[in-house]
GROMACS .gro file of C-alpha atoms in nm:
model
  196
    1UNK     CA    1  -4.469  -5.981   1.482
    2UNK     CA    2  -4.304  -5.804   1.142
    3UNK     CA    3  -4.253  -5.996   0.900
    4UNK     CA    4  -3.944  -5.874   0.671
    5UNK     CA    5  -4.129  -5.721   0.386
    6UNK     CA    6  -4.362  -5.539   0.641
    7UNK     CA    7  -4.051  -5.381   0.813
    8UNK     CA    8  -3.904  -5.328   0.473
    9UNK     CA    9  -4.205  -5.079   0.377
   10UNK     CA   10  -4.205  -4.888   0.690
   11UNK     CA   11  -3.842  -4.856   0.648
   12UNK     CA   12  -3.940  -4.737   0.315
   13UNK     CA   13  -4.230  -4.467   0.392
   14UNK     CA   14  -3.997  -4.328   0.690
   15UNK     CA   15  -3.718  -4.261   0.454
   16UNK     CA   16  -3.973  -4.097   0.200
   17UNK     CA   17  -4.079  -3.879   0.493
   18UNK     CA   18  -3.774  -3.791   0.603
   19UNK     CA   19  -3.672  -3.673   0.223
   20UNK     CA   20  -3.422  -4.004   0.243
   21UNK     CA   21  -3.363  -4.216  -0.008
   22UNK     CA   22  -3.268  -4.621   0.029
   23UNK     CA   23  -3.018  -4.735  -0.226
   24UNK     CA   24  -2.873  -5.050  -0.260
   25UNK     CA   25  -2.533  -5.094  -0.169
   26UNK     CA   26  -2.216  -4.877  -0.118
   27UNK     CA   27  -2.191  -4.471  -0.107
   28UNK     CA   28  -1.832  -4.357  -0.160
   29UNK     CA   29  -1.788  -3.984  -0.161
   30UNK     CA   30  -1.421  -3.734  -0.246
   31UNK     CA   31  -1.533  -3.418  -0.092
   32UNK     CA   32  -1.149  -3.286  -0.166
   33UNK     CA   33  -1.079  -3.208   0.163
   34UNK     CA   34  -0.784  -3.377   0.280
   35UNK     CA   35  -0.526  -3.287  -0.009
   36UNK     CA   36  -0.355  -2.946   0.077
   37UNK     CA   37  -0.497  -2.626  -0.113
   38UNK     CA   38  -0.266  -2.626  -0.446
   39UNK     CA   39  -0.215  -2.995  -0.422
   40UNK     CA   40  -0.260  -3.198  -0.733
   41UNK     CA   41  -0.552  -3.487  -0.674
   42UNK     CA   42  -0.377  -3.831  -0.817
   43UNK     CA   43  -0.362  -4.094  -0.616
   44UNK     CA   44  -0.471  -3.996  -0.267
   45UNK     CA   45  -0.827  -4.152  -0.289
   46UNK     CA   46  -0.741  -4.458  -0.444
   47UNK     CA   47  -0.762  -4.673  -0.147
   48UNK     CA   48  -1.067  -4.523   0.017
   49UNK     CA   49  -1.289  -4.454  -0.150
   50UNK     CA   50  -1.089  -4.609  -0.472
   51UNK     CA   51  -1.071  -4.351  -0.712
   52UNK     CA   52  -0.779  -4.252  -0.928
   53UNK     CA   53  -0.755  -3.900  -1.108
   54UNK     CA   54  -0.531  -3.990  -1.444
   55UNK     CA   55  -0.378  -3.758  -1.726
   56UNK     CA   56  -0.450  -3.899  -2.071
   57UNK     CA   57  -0.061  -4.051  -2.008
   58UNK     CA   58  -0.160  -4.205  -1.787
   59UNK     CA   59  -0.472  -4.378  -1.957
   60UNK     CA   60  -0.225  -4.523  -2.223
   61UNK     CA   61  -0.155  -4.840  -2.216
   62UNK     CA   62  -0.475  -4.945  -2.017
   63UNK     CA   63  -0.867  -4.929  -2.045
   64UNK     CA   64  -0.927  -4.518  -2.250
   65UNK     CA   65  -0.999  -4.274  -2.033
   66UNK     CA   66  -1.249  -4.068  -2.300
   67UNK     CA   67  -1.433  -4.266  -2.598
   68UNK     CA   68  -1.275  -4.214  -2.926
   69UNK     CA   69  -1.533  -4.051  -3.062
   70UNK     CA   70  -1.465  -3.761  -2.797
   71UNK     CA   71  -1.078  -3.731  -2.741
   72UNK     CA   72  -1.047  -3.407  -2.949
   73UNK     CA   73  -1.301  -3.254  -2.682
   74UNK     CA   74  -1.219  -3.474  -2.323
   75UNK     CA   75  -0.827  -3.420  -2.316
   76UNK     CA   76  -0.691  -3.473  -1.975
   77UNK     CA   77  -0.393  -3.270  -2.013
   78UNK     CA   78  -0.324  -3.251  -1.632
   79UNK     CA   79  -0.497  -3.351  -1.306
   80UNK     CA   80  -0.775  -3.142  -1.088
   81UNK     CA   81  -0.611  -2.873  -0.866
   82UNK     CA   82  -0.750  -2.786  -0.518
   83UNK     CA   83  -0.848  -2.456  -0.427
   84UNK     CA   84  -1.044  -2.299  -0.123
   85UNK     CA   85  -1.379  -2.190  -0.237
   86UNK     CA   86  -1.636  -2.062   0.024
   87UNK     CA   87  -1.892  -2.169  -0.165
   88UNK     CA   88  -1.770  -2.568  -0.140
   89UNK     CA   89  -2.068  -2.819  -0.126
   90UNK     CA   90  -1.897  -2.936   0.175
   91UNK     CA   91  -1.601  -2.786   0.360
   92UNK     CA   92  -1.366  -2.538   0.226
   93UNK     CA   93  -1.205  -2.728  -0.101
   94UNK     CA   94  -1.331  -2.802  -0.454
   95UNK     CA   95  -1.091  -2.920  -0.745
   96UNK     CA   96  -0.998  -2.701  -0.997
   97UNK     CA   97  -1.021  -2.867  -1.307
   98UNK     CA   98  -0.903  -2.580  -1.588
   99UNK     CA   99  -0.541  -2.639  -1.691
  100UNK     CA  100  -0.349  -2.404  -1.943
  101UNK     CA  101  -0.340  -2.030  -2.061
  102UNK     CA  102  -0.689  -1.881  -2.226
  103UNK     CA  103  -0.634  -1.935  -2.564
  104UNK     CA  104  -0.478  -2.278  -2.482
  105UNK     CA  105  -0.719  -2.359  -2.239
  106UNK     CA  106  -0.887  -2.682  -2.101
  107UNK     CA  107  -1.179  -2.807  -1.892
  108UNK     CA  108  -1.142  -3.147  -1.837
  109UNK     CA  109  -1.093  -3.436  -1.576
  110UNK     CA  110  -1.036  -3.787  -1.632
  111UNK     CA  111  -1.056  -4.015  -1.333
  112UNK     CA  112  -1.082  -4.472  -1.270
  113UNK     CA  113  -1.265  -4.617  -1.016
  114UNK     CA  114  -1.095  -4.937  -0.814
  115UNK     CA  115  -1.437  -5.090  -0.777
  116UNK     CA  116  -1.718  -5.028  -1.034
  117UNK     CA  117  -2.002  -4.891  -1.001
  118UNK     CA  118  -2.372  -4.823  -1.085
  119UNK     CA  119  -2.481  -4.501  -1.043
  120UNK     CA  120  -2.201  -4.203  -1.029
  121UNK     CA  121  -2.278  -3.822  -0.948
  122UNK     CA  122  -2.015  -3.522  -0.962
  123UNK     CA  123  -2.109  -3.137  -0.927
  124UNK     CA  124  -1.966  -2.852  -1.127
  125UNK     CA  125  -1.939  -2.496  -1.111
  126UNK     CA  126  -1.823  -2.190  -1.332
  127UNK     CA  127  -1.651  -1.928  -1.210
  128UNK     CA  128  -1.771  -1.555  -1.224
  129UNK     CA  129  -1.718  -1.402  -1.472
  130UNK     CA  130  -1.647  -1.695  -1.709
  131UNK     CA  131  -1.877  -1.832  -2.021
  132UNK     CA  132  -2.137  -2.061  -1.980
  133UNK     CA  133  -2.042  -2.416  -2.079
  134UNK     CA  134  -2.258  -2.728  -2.173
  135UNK     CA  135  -2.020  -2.969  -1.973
  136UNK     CA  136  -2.029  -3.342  -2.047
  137UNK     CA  137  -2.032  -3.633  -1.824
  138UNK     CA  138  -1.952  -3.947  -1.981
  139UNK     CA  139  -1.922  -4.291  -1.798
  140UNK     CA  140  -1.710  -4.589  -1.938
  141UNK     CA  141  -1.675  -4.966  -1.899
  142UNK     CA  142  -1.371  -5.159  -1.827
  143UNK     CA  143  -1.327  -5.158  -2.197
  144UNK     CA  144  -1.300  -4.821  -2.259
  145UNK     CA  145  -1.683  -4.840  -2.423
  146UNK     CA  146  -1.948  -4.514  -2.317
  147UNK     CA  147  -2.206  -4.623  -2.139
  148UNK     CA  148  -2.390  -4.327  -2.014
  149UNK     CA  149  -2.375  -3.962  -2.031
  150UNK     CA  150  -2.545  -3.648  -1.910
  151UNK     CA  151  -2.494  -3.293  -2.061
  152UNK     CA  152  -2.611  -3.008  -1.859
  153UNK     CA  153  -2.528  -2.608  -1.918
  154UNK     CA  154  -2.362  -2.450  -1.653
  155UNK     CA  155  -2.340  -2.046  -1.631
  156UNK     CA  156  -2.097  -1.867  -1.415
  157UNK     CA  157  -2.131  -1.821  -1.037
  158UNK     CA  158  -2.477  -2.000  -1.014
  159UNK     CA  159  -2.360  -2.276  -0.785
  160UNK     CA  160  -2.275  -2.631  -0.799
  161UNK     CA  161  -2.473  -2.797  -1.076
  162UNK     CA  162  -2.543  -3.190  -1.057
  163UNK     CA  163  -2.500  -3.452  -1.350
  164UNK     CA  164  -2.522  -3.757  -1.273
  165UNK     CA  165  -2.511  -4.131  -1.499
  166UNK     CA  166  -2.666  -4.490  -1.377
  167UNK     CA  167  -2.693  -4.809  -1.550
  168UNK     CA  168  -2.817  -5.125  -1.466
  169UNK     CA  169  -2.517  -5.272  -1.294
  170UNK     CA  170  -2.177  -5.226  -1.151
  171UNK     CA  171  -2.040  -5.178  -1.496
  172UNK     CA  172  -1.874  -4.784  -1.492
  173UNK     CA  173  -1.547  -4.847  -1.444
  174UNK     CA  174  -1.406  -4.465  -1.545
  175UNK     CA  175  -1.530  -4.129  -1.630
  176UNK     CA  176  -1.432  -3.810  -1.786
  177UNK     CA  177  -1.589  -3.427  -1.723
  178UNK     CA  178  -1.510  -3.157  -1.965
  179UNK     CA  179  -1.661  -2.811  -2.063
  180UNK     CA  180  -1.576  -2.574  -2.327
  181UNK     CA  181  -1.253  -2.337  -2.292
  182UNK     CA  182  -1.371  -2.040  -2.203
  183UNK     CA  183  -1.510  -2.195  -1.859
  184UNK     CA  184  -1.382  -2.182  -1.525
  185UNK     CA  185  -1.483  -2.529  -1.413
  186UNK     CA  186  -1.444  -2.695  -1.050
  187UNK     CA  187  -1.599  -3.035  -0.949
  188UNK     CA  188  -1.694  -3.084  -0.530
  189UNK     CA  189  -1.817  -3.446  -0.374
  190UNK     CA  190  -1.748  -3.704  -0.644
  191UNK     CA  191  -2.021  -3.997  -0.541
  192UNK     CA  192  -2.032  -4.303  -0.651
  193UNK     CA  193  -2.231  -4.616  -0.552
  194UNK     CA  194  -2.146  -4.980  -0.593
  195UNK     CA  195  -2.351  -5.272  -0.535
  196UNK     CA  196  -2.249  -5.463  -0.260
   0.00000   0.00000   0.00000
């Protein structure tokens, strides 16, 4: 007969055969689907998964949205905009998150989870024909407080690029995304992953 940590381990090599991977927990994924194609994203995923896209008016008053440090660079001016793309990591719609004429421009998206959570992982893409951008992911606590960040450079019409943050425990409680102006940014299948 198995014994628990036995079963465990196979469990373990078949999902490493497979290309699987166990993680502890809760997956909760916005693929962008279900809003309308020129809908703004707000408050439809707040109750499942429980995620809330904010506007840096919306952030007052409560936990910051973007660490002081960074609020001349994260502004949340408006929220994410969907938009058929073919290229979509899944299905048909990605959010748009560039907001404002060229010289006025901004690529940024501000968003609070219901539940926190330990591990959190958004893709980006640039448009064709736009600038490459090193875009920022930066994860806070319930106090407003960064806690992780990842920085990656992402050129124009390569794809969906990953960044991803994880700390030890169920501690990221918000995040902000932003690239540099001349960009043409658009996030697809938000994940995050709680403990449970």
């Amino acid at each position: 007969m198995s014994t628990p940590t036995s079963m465990f381990t196979t469990l373990l090599a078949l999902s490493s055969a497979l290309g699987l991977a166990l993680t502890p927990g809760c997956e909760n994924r916005v693929d962008f689907e279900a809003p309308a194609v020129g809908e703004e994203v707000g408050r439809q995923y707040l109750e499942a998964p429980g995620v809330e896209f904010l506007t840096a008016v919306n952030c007052a008053g409560g936990p910051a949205c973007v660490p002081v440090s960074e609020r001349w660079r994260g502004r949340c001016e408006a929220l994410p905009r969907v938009i058929a793309e073919a290229g979509a990591l899944s299905g048909s719609k990605v959010a748009d998150i560039r907001h404002g004429q060229p010289e006025f421009a901004v690529n940024a998206v501000c968003a609070r989870l219901v539940r926190p959570a330990w591990r959190l992982l958004l893709h980006v893409r640039n448009a064709p024909g736009r600038a490459q951008s090193e875009v920022t992911l930066v994860a806070l606590d319930a106090a407003g407080t960064e806690i992780g960040r990842s920085v990656q450079t992402v050129l124009p019409g390569t794809g969906f690029t990953p960044l991803e943050v994880q700390v030890a425990d169920d501690r990221i409680s918000s995040f902000v995304l932003w690239g540099m102006r001349d960009a043409g940014l658009a996030i697809d299948d938000l994940t995050f992953f709680e403990h449970t």
